[in-house]
Coordinates of C-alpha atoms and ligand atoms in Angstrom, one line a residue:
Chain A
X100 CA 120.1 101.0 104.8
X101 CA 119.9 104.7 105.3
X102 CA 116.3 104.4 107.7
X103 CA 113.9 107.8 107.7
X104 CA 110.5 108.1 109.5
X105 CA 109.0 111.8 108.2
X106 CA 106.2 112.8 110.3
X107 CA 104.9 108.9 110.3
X108 CA 100.9 108.4 111.6
X109 CA 99.8 105.5 112.7
X110 CA 96.4 104.3 113.7
X111 CA 94.7 101.2 114.1
X112 CA 91.7 100.2 113.3
X113 CA 90.8 103.5 112.1
X114 CA 86.9 104.7 111.2
X115 CA 85.3 102.4 114.5
X116 CA 84.9 103.2 118.2
X117 CA 88.7 101.3 118.7
X118 CA 90.3 103.5 116.8
X119 CA 94.0 104.2 118.7
X120 CA 96.3 106.7 117.4
X121 CA 99.4 104.3 118.3
X122 CA 101.9 106.6 116.7
X123 CA 102.0 110.7 115.5
X124 CA 103.7 113.3 114.1
X125 CA 107.2 110.6 114.5
X126 CA 110.2 112.5 112.7
X127 CA 113.8 110.8 112.8
X128 CA 116.3 109.5 110.9
X129 CA 119.5 106.5 111.7
X130 CA 122.3 106.5 110.1
X131 CA 123.8 103.2 108.1
X132 CA 125.9 101.6 110.3
X133 CA 124.6 102.9 113.6
X134 CA 122.9 100.8 116.7
X135 CA 119.9 102.6 118.1
X136 CA 118.1 101.8 120.6
X137 CA 114.7 102.8 120.9
X138 CA 113.3 103.1 124.6
X139 CA 109.8 104.0 126.1
X140 CA 107.2 102.5 129.2
X141 CA 104.7 99.9 127.8
X142 CA 102.4 100.4 125.0
X143 CA 104.3 104.1 124.2
X144 CA 104.3 102.5 120.2
X145 CA 108.3 100.3 120.3
X146 CA 106.7 97.1 118.7
X147 CA 104.2 99.7 116.4
X148 CA 107.5 101.2 115.3
X149 CA 109.6 99.5 114.4
X150 CA 106.6 97.3 112.2
X151 CA 107.1 100.4 109.7
X152 CA 110.9 98.6 109.0
X153 CA 109.7 95.4 107.0
X154 CA 106.4 97.0 105.4
X155 CA 103.8 94.8 107.6
X156 CA 102.9 98.2 108.8
X157 CA 102.1 101.0 106.2
X158 CA 101.9 104.6 107.9
X159 CA 98.2 106.0 107.9
X160 CA 100.6 109.9 107.3
X161 CA 103.5 110.6 106.8
X162 CA 106.5 109.0 104.5
X163 CA 108.7 105.4 105.6
X164 CA 112.6 105.4 103.7
X165 CA 114.3 102.0 104.4
X166 CA 117.3 102.9 101.7
X167 CA 115.7 103.4 98.7
X168 CA 112.4 101.9 99.0
X169 CA 109.3 104.2 100.5
X170 CA 106.7 103.5 102.4
X171 CA 103.2 106.3 102.4
X172 CA 99.8 105.0 102.9
X173 CA 99.3 105.8 98.9
X174 CA 102.2 103.8 97.4
X175 CA 104.5 101.4 99.0
X176 CA 106.9 99.1 97.3
X177 CA 105.9 96.8 94.5
X178 CA 108.2 94.1 95.7
X179 CA 107.8 94.0 100.5
X180 CA 108.9 90.6 99.6
X181 CA 112.4 92.2 98.6
X182 CA 112.1 94.9 101.7
X183 CA 112.5 91.9 103.6
X184 CA 115.0 90.2 102.7
X185 CA 117.1 92.6 103.9
X186 CA 115.9 94.0 107.0
X187 CA 115.7 91.1 109.4
X188 CA 113.3 91.2 111.9
X189 CA 113.2 89.0 115.6
X190 CA 109.4 90.1 117.2
X191 CA 109.0 89.6 120.6
X192 CA 109.0 86.0 121.8
X193 CA 110.4 84.4 118.7
X194 CA 109.9 81.2 120.0
X195 CA 106.4 81.5 118.7
X196 CA 107.1 81.8 114.9
X197 CA 109.4 77.9 115.1
X198 CA 107.2 75.2 112.6
X199 CA 108.6 73.0 111.5
X200 CA 110.1 69.1 111.8
X201 CA 113.3 69.9 112.1
X202 CA 115.7 73.2 113.3
X203 CA 118.0 72.7 110.1
X204 CA 114.6 73.2 108.0
X205 CA 113.1 75.2 110.3
X206 CA 116.2 77.9 110.0
X207 CA 116.5 77.5 106.7
X208 CA 113.0 78.7 106.1
X209 CA 113.3 82.3 105.9
X210 CA 116.2 82.4 102.9
X211 CA 114.6 79.5 100.7
X212 CA 111.5 81.6 100.9
X213 CA 113.9 84.4 99.7
X214 CA 115.2 82.1 96.7
X215 CA 118.4 81.6 98.2
X216 CA 120.5 78.4 96.8
X217 CA 120.7 75.2 98.5
X218 CA 124.1 74.7 99.0
X219 CA 123.8 78.3 100.4
X220 CA 121.4 77.9 102.8
X221 CA 123.0 75.3 104.1
X222 CA 125.9 76.6 104.2
X223 CA 124.1 80.1 106.8
X224 CA 122.6 77.6 108.4
X225 CA 125.7 76.3 110.2
X226 CA 126.6 79.8 110.5
X227 CA 123.7 80.9 111.7
X228 CA 123.9 78.0 114.4
X229 CA 127.2 78.4 115.7
X230 CA 126.7 82.3 115.4
X231 CA 123.2 81.6 118.4
X232 CA 126.0 79.2 120.2
X233 CA 123.5 75.8 119.2
X234 CA 125.6 73.0 119.0
X235 CA 125.2 70.9 115.3
X236 CA 124.4 68.0 116.7
X237 CA 120.2 69.9 117.2
X238 CA 119.7 70.2 113.0
X239 CA 117.9 67.0 113.2
X240 CA 116.1 67.5 116.1
X241 CA 112.4 68.8 116.0
X242 CA 112.6 73.0 117.8
X243 CA 109.3 71.5 119.9
X244 CA 112.3 69.2 122.3
X245 CA 114.2 72.2 122.9
X246 CA 113.9 74.1 126.1
X247 CA 112.9 77.9 126.2
X248 CA 116.1 79.8 125.6
X249 CA 117.5 77.2 122.8
X250 CA 114.1 77.4 121.0
X251 CA 114.9 80.9 121.1
X252 CA 117.8 80.6 120.2
X253 CA 116.8 78.6 117.3
X254 CA 114.0 81.6 116.1
X255 CA 117.1 84.0 116.0
X256 CA 119.3 81.8 114.1
X257 CA 116.4 81.7 111.6
X258 CA 116.2 85.4 110.6
X259 CA 120.4 85.8 111.2
X260 CA 120.3 82.9 108.1
X261 CA 118.5 85.7 106.4
X262 CA 121.4 88.0 106.1
X263 CA 120.0 91.3 106.5
X264 CA 121.4 94.8 106.1
X265 CA 119.5 95.9 108.9
X266 CA 118.9 93.8 112.2
X267 CA 115.8 94.7 114.3
X268 CA 114.8 93.5 118.5
X269 CA 111.8 93.7 119.7
X270 CA 112.6 92.5 123.3
X271 CA 115.1 89.7 122.5
X272 CA 116.3 88.6 124.7
X273 CA 113.4 88.9 127.0
X274 CA 112.1 86.8 129.9
X275 CA 115.3 84.8 129.4
X276 CA 118.4 83.8 131.7
X277 CA 120.8 86.6 132.8
X278 CA 123.6 85.3 131.7
X279 CA 121.8 84.2 128.6
X280 CA 120.2 87.4 127.5
X281 CA 123.8 88.5 127.0
X282 CA 125.2 86.0 125.8
X283 CA 122.7 87.1 123.2
X284 CA 122.9 90.8 123.7
X285 CA 126.7 90.3 122.9
X286 CA 127.0 88.5 119.8
X287 CA 123.7 90.2 118.4
X288 CA 127.0 93.1 119.3
X289 CA 129.1 91.3 117.5
X290 CA 127.3 90.5 113.5
X291 CA 126.3 94.7 114.3
X292 CA 130.0 94.8 114.2
X293 CA 131.3 92.1 112.0
X294 CA 129.0 92.9 109.7
X295 CA 128.5 96.3 109.7
X296 CA 124.7 96.1 110.0
X297 CA 122.6 98.5 110.7
X298 CA 120.9 97.1 114.3
X299 CA 117.2 99.1 115.6
X300 CA 117.0 97.4 118.9
X301 CA 113.9 97.8 121.1
X302 CA 114.8 97.5 124.9
X303 CA 113.0 98.1 128.7
X304 CA 117.2 98.0 129.3
X305 CA 118.2 100.7 130.7
X306 CA 121.5 99.4 131.5
X307 CA 121.5 97.4 126.8
X308 CA 120.5 100.8 125.8
X309 CA 123.6 102.3 127.6
X310 CA 125.9 99.8 127.0
X311 CA 125.7 98.7 122.9
X312 CA 123.2 101.8 121.2
X313 CA 125.2 104.7 119.5
X314 CA 121.9 106.2 120.0
X315 CA 119.3 106.3 121.8
X316 CA 115.4 106.9 120.6
X317 CA 112.8 107.3 124.1
X318 CA 109.4 107.0 122.8
X319 CA 105.9 108.5 124.9
X320 CA 102.4 107.6 123.6
X321 CA 103.5 107.6 120.3
X322 CA 105.8 110.8 120.0
X323 CA 109.1 111.1 120.4
X324 CA 109.9 112.9 123.9
X325 CA 114.2 112.4 124.3
X326 CA 116.5 110.9 121.4
X327 CA 120.4 111.5 120.8
X328 CA 123.5 109.9 122.0
X329 CA 123.1 107.6 125.5
X330 CA 125.3 110.4 127.1
X331 CA 122.8 112.8 126.4
X332 CA 120.0 111.0 126.7
X333 CA 120.7 109.1 130.5
X334 CA 121.8 112.1 132.0
X335 CA 118.1 113.7 132.2
X336 CA 116.8 112.2 135.7
X337 CA 113.7 113.6 135.6
X338 CA 112.9 113.9 132.6
X339 CA 112.7 109.8 132.0
X340 CA 110.9 110.1 135.4
X341 CA 108.6 111.5 133.8
X342 CA 107.9 108.9 131.2
X343 CA 108.0 106.0 133.8
X344 CA 111.8 105.6 133.5
X345 CA 115.1 104.6 135.8
X346 CA 118.4 105.7 134.8
X347 CA 121.0 103.3 134.2
X348 CA 122.0 102.4 137.9
X349 CA 125.5 103.5 136.8
X350 CA 124.4 107.2 136.7
X351 CA 122.2 107.0 139.5
X352 CA 125.5 106.0 141.1
X353 CA 127.3 109.0 139.8
X354 CA 124.6 110.8 141.3
X355 CA 124.1 109.8 144.5
X356 CA 128.1 109.7 144.5
X357 CA 128.6 113.8 143.4
X358 CA 126.2 114.4 145.9
X359 CA 127.4 112.5 149.0
X360 CA 130.5 113.5 148.3
X361 CA 130.2 116.8 147.4
X362 CA 132.4 116.4 143.7
X363 CA 131.4 116.7 140.3
X364 CA 131.6 113.4 138.5
X365 CA 130.4 114.4 134.8
X366 CA 129.4 111.3 133.2
X367 CA 130.3 110.0 130.3
X368 CA 129.2 106.1 129.3
X369 CA 132.7 105.8 131.2
X370 CA 133.1 101.9 132.3
X371 CA 133.5 101.0 136.0
X372 CA 136.7 100.7 135.8
X373 CA 137.9 104.5 134.6
X374 CA 135.3 105.6 137.4
X375 CA 137.1 103.7 139.8
X376 CA 139.9 105.8 138.6
X377 CA 137.6 109.0 139.1
X378 CA 136.5 108.3 141.6
X379 CA 140.3 107.6 143.2
X380 CA 140.8 110.6 142.1
X381 CA 137.8 112.5 142.7
X382 CA 138.0 111.7 146.6
X383 CA 142.1 112.0 147.4
X384 CA 143.7 113.6 144.5
X385 CA 146.3 112.9 142.1
X386 CA 149.4 112.9 144.8
X387 CA 149.6 109.1 144.9
X388 CA 149.3 108.3 141.6
Chain B
X35 CA 93.1 92.4 112.1
X36 CA 90.6 91.3 110.0
X37 CA 88.0 94.7 111.6
X38 CA 85.2 94.6 109.3
X39 CA 83.3 92.2 111.0
X40 CA 81.6 93.2 113.5
X41 CA 79.6 90.3 114.7
X42 CA 80.4 88.9 117.5
X43 CA 82.5 92.4 118.4
X44 CA 81.6 93.8 122.1
X45 CA 82.1 97.6 122.4
X46 CA 82.0 98.4 125.6
X47 CA 79.6 101.5 126.7
X48 CA 77.4 102.3 129.4
X49 CA 74.0 103.2 127.0
X50 CA 70.1 102.2 128.5
X51 CA 70.4 99.0 126.1
X52 CA 74.7 97.6 127.9
X53 CA 72.5 98.1 130.9
X54 CA 70.1 95.4 130.6
X55 CA 69.4 92.5 131.5
X56 CA 71.2 89.7 129.1
X57 CA 67.8 87.6 129.8
X58 CA 66.0 90.6 128.5
X59 CA 67.4 91.2 125.4
X60 CA 68.1 87.7 124.4
X61 CA 64.4 87.2 125.1
X62 CA 63.5 89.7 123.2
X63 CA 65.3 88.9 120.6
X64 CA 63.8 85.8 120.3
X65 CA 60.6 87.0 119.1
X66 CA 61.7 89.1 117.3
X67 CA 62.7 86.9 114.5
X68 CA 59.1 85.1 115.0
X69 CA 57.6 88.5 114.5
X70 CA 59.6 89.6 111.9
X71 CA 57.9 86.9 109.5
X72 CA 54.4 88.6 110.0
X73 CA 55.6 92.0 109.2
X74 CA 53.2 92.1 105.5
X75 CA 52.2 95.8 105.0
X76 CA 53.9 99.3 105.0
X77 CA 53.1 99.8 108.7
X78 CA 54.0 96.9 110.1
X79 CA 57.3 97.4 108.4
X80 CA 57.2 101.1 109.8
X81 CA 56.5 99.6 113.3
X82 CA 59.3 96.6 113.2
X83 CA 61.4 98.8 111.6
X84 CA 61.6 101.9 114.2
X85 CA 61.4 99.5 117.0
X86 CA 65.2 98.1 115.1
X87 CA 66.8 101.9 114.7
X88 CA 65.0 103.0 118.3
X89 CA 67.8 100.0 119.8
X90 CA 70.5 101.4 117.9
X91 CA 69.9 104.8 119.3
X92 CA 70.0 104.3 122.1
X93 CA 72.9 101.7 122.0
X94 CA 74.6 104.5 121.4
X95 CA 77.4 102.0 119.5
X96 CA 78.0 104.7 116.6
X97 CA 75.6 104.0 113.5
X98 CA 78.7 104.8 111.0
X99 CA 80.3 102.1 112.3
X100 CA 77.2 99.0 112.7
X101 CA 76.6 100.3 109.0
X102 CA 80.6 99.3 108.5
X103 CA 80.3 96.4 110.2
X104 CA 77.6 95.1 108.1
X105 CA 79.7 94.9 105.0
X106 CA 80.0 91.4 104.5
X107 CA 76.7 90.9 104.8
X108 CA 75.3 93.7 102.4
X109 CA 76.4 91.4 99.2
X110 CA 73.7 89.3 101.2
X111 CA 70.9 91.2 101.3
X112 CA 71.0 93.0 97.7
X113 CA 71.5 89.3 96.4
X114 CA 68.6 88.7 97.4
X115 CA 67.2 91.5 96.7
X116 CA 67.2 90.5 92.8
X117 CA 67.2 87.4 93.5
X118 CA 63.0 87.8 94.1
X119 CA 63.1 90.9 91.6
X120 CA 63.9 88.7 88.7
X121 CA 61.7 85.2 89.6
X122 CA 58.5 86.7 90.8
X123 CA 56.5 87.2 88.2
X124 CA 53.1 89.1 89.5
X125 CA 51.5 92.4 89.7
X126 CA 52.5 94.9 86.5
X127 CA 55.2 94.7 84.4
X128 CA 57.1 97.7 85.2
X129 CA 60.3 97.2 83.9
X130 CA 60.6 95.9 80.7
X131 CA 63.9 95.6 78.9
X132 CA 65.7 93.4 76.8
X133 CA 65.8 90.1 79.7
X134 CA 65.2 92.0 82.2
X135 CA 61.8 92.1 83.5
X136 CA 60.9 93.3 86.4
X137 CA 56.7 92.8 88.0
X138 CA 55.6 95.2 91.2
X139 CA 55.5 92.1 92.9
X140 CA 58.5 91.4 92.9
X141 CA 59.6 95.1 93.8
X142 CA 57.8 94.4 96.8
X143 CA 59.1 91.2 97.5
X144 CA 61.8 92.2 97.0
X145 CA 61.6 95.0 99.4
X146 CA 60.4 93.3 101.7
X147 CA 62.5 90.0 101.9
X148 CA 65.1 93.2 101.9
X149 CA 64.0 94.5 105.5
X150 CA 63.5 91.9 107.0
X151 CA 66.9 90.4 106.7
X152 CA 68.7 93.9 107.4
X153 CA 67.1 93.8 110.4
X154 CA 67.2 90.6 111.7
X155 CA 70.3 90.9 111.5
X156 CA 71.1 94.7 112.5
X157 CA 69.4 93.5 116.4
X158 CA 71.4 90.4 116.8
X159 CA 74.5 92.0 115.4
X160 CA 73.4 94.3 118.3
X161 CA 73.0 92.3 120.9
X162 CA 76.4 91.2 120.7
X163 CA 77.6 94.2 120.4
X164 CA 76.6 96.3 123.8
X165 CA 76.5 92.3 125.2
X166 CA 79.5 90.9 127.0
X167 CA 80.3 86.7 125.8
X168 CA 80.2 86.6 130.4
X169 CA 76.6 88.0 130.5
X170 CA 75.3 86.3 127.6
X171 CA 76.8 82.3 128.5
X172 CA 74.9 83.7 132.4
X173 CA 71.7 84.7 131.0
X174 CA 72.0 81.5 128.6
X175 CA 73.3 79.2 131.7
X176 CA 70.1 80.5 133.8
X177 CA 67.5 80.1 130.7
X178 CA 68.3 76.3 130.5
X179 CA 68.2 76.2 133.8
X180 CA 65.4 73.7 134.0
X181 CA 67.3 70.9 131.5
X182 CA 70.0 70.6 134.8
X183 CA 66.8 68.8 136.3
X184 CA 66.7 66.3 133.0
X185 CA 70.7 65.7 133.6
X186 CA 71.2 68.2 130.3
X187 CA 75.0 69.6 131.5
X188 CA 74.0 73.3 131.5
X189 CA 76.8 74.7 133.5
X190 CA 79.9 72.3 131.3
X191 CA 78.3 73.6 128.3
X192 CA 78.0 77.4 129.6
X193 CA 81.7 77.1 130.7
X194 CA 83.2 75.9 127.7
X195 CA 81.4 78.8 125.7
X196 CA 82.5 81.1 127.5
X197 CA 86.0 79.7 127.1
X198 CA 85.6 80.3 123.3
X199 CA 84.6 82.6 123.2
X200 CA 87.0 84.6 125.5
X201 CA 90.9 83.2 123.7
X202 CA 88.5 84.2 120.4
X203 CA 90.3 87.4 120.5
X204 CA 92.8 85.6 121.8
X205 CA 93.9 83.7 119.0
X206 CA 93.4 86.2 116.4
X207 CA 96.2 88.7 118.2
X208 CA 97.6 85.7 117.7
X209 CA 96.8 84.7 114.4
X210 CA 98.0 88.5 112.9
X211 CA 100.7 87.8 115.9
X212 CA 102.7 84.8 114.1
X213 CA 101.5 86.0 110.0
X214 CA 103.3 88.9 111.1
X215 CA 106.2 87.1 112.2
X216 CA 106.3 84.7 109.1
X217 CA 106.1 87.4 106.4
X218 CA 109.0 88.7 107.5
X219 CA 110.9 85.9 106.8
X220 CA 109.6 86.2 103.5
X221 CA 105.7 83.9 103.4
X222 CA 104.0 85.5 101.0
X223 CA 100.4 84.9 102.1
X224 CA 98.4 87.7 99.6
X225 CA 99.6 86.5 96.1
X226 CA 101.4 83.9 94.1
X227 CA 99.5 81.4 92.9
X228 CA 96.8 78.9 95.3
X229 CA 98.5 76.1 95.5
X230 CA 101.8 78.6 97.5
X231 CA 99.7 79.6 98.8
X232 CA 97.7 77.2 100.4
X233 CA 101.3 76.0 101.0
X234 CA 101.7 79.2 103.5
X235 CA 98.7 79.2 105.6
X236 CA 101.4 75.4 107.2
X237 CA 103.2 78.0 109.0
X238 CA 100.5 80.2 110.8
X239 CA 98.7 76.6 112.0
X240 CA 101.6 75.1 113.2
X241 CA 102.2 77.4 115.7
X242 CA 99.1 78.8 116.2
X243 CA 98.5 75.0 117.1
X244 CA 100.8 74.4 119.5
X245 CA 100.2 77.7 121.2
X246 CA 96.2 76.7 121.6
X247 CA 97.2 73.7 123.0
X248 CA 99.4 75.1 125.4
X249 CA 97.2 77.7 126.3
X250 CA 94.4 75.2 127.3
X251 CA 96.8 72.9 129.3
X252 CA 98.0 75.8 131.4
X253 CA 94.2 76.8 131.9
X254 CA 92.8 73.4 133.3
X255 CA 96.0 73.5 135.1
X256 CA 95.2 77.2 136.9
X257 CA 91.2 75.7 137.0
X258 CA 92.5 72.6 139.2
X259 CA 94.5 74.9 141.5
X260 CA 91.8 77.2 142.4
X261 CA 89.9 74.4 142.8
X262 CA 87.4 73.9 140.4
X263 CA 85.1 70.9 140.2
X264 CA 82.3 71.9 138.1
X265 CA 79.0 73.9 138.4
X266 CA 77.9 72.1 141.8
X267 CA 77.8 74.6 144.5
X268 CA 79.4 77.2 142.7
X269 CA 78.1 80.7 143.3
X270 CA 78.1 83.5 141.0
X271 CA 80.4 86.7 141.0
X272 CA 77.9 88.8 138.8
X273 CA 74.2 87.9 139.7
X274 CA 71.6 88.6 136.9
X275 CA 68.3 90.8 138.1
X276 CA 66.0 91.7 136.4
X277 CA 65.5 96.2 136.9
X278 CA 62.5 98.4 136.5
X279 CA 63.7 99.2 132.7
X280 CA 63.9 95.4 132.0
X281 CA 60.3 95.3 132.6
X282 CA 59.7 99.1 130.7
X283 CA 61.5 97.4 127.7
X284 CA 59.0 94.4 128.1
X285 CA 56.1 95.9 128.0
X286 CA 57.4 98.3 124.9
X287 CA 58.1 95.3 122.8
X288 CA 55.2 93.8 124.0
X289 CA 53.1 97.3 122.8
X290 CA 55.2 96.7 119.1
X291 CA 54.1 93.0 119.2
X292 CA 50.1 94.4 119.3
X293 CA 50.5 97.1 117.1
X294 CA 52.2 94.6 114.7
X295 CA 49.4 92.3 115.1
X296 CA 46.7 95.1 114.7
X297 CA 48.3 96.5 111.6
X298 CA 49.0 93.8 109.4
X299 CA 46.5 92.4 107.2
X300 CA 44.7 89.0 107.5
X301 CA 43.4 86.9 104.7
Ligands
ATP36 N1 96.1 95.6 116.5 C1 95.6 96.7 117.6 N2 94.9 96.7 117.1 C2 94.3 98.0 118.0 N3 95.1 98.6 118.9 C3 96.3 98.4 119.2 C4 97.4 97.3 118.4 N4 98.3 96.7 118.4 C5 99.5 98.1 119.9 N5 97.8 98.5 119.2 C6 98.0 99.7 120.8 O1 99.0 100.1 120.5 C7 99.8 101.0 121.5 C8 100.8 100.8 121.2 O2 101.9 99.4 121.0 P1 102.7 98.6 120.5 O3 102.4 97.3 120.3 O4 103.4 99.8 120.2 O5 102.9 98.6 122.1 P2 105.3 98.8 122.9 O6 105.8 100.4 123.1 O7 105.9 97.5 121.7 O8 104.2 97.8 124.0 P3 105.4 96.9 124.6 O9 106.4 97.6 125.7 O10 104.4 95.9 126.4 O11 105.9 95.6 124.0 C9 99.2 100.5 122.7 O12 98.9 101.4 123.3 C10 98.3 99.2 122.0 O13 97.4 99.7 123.2
MG37 MG1 106.4 95.4 122.4

């Protein structure tokens, strides 16, 4: 499903002294099937933005279009539930939403609300559980007996079991160990490709944005600051620095290398292996090949 | 989040009302609540209204915000007005249509009660609008100080109060967050038969309790780690101090009381 924002503004607690403009005149388009990273300093409006994708927030001004659903201040679709069954959201610290007695019930909670049949729920539960890398023996246990990382995985499985077309991830790996972070991000990327999902990832990690996304949107104080492919966005070191963001390590490395050795290796989102080759080429030429 | 109810919400500012000693504010409101019931004619009400409005303007909290925040209470005010209008059968008949028979006494009493109600709520919400929960707690602890002599746990009570007040916004945020997460999983809190809506509360309450307990445990641990041992010999970061301005405000208030008792009718 395509996602379109047209001049979207959102104000929290309108008409009070606490009024806060969290989004301002935001426009962009996300093509169906793409993997988009939304990056920005803390408080820049990332979570507010994604809460528009399944109608949790309705724009104060402007239009949000998600697939065939149109959300504006004056009209919202009669059936938000239908929209929500197509847009799965993994919130920041999703383990806080667990509540059922058993893990199996918790994972099946979403699909059940959306009217999926019992046998299908069972099937989806098993599928989701193996996707997040948990063992089936856990199904009858209470989610509250698990470690933090395992709870996170159960919560994610609960969203995957909804089988959404659009997967929205709000810093899904915050607070996990480095290995767990990589496992979970790789899992999302695999699902993205296998099920041709549209994925929207909110992240603070430039490395993740670079590695997984094919389109990057940088937010600053509720406004769109930069947008483009990772190759285009992440080389703008000064512009990023202005909004307290760093460039990914590999970009930084290439820049310092070029500076020190007077070379001009371009950044093209290459792997470290390719980069090693380019360095070799730049330093000793092609003769040895 | 529910943004129509303002009672208990603090609006940061630096007005005279904000800077008054919280004990001054609490004392004045305490006595104001009493004297409101002594007003019984136009001039005496005018004095009270003038005092309340002057405080409201001095607080620099946007008036539209205060009035809008009182929306849930408007209903009560109007209800009491109508009640008196219908029930009181004194004075002359001023309006007569079918079953609606309104007497002048009823109109006057209805208006008077509505004004009292409005003043009480306006003044008490001014306290919470201009005073942080911590200041209120400090003031109450200080004012109840004498009770310590009879072994009344004043400090513990104040601490409990300030912790609860401190966590109200946190819990509201938490509720908001969890209800959004569950709504995304297809829970419908707003429509459907009442039975389903009650059931929808469980996915909200369980995580809320879990996190509240976790928070309580962490807080207790952190307090112990920082050497908290109760109120005995504990010093304060913010000392309460009566300033010139407080005295000035007390004097104004005493003048208001005197004027009220001079203007009200007796007998
Ligand atoms: N319920 C609310 N009421 C008022 N203001 C809010 C509310 N929620 C968020 N805000 C404000 O809106 C702005 C954007 O918040 P948002 O949560 O979207 O930021 P974010 O980019 O997700 O930050 P982070 O990276 O820390 O998660 C912040 O300045 C925040 O203070
Ligand atoms: Mg956020």
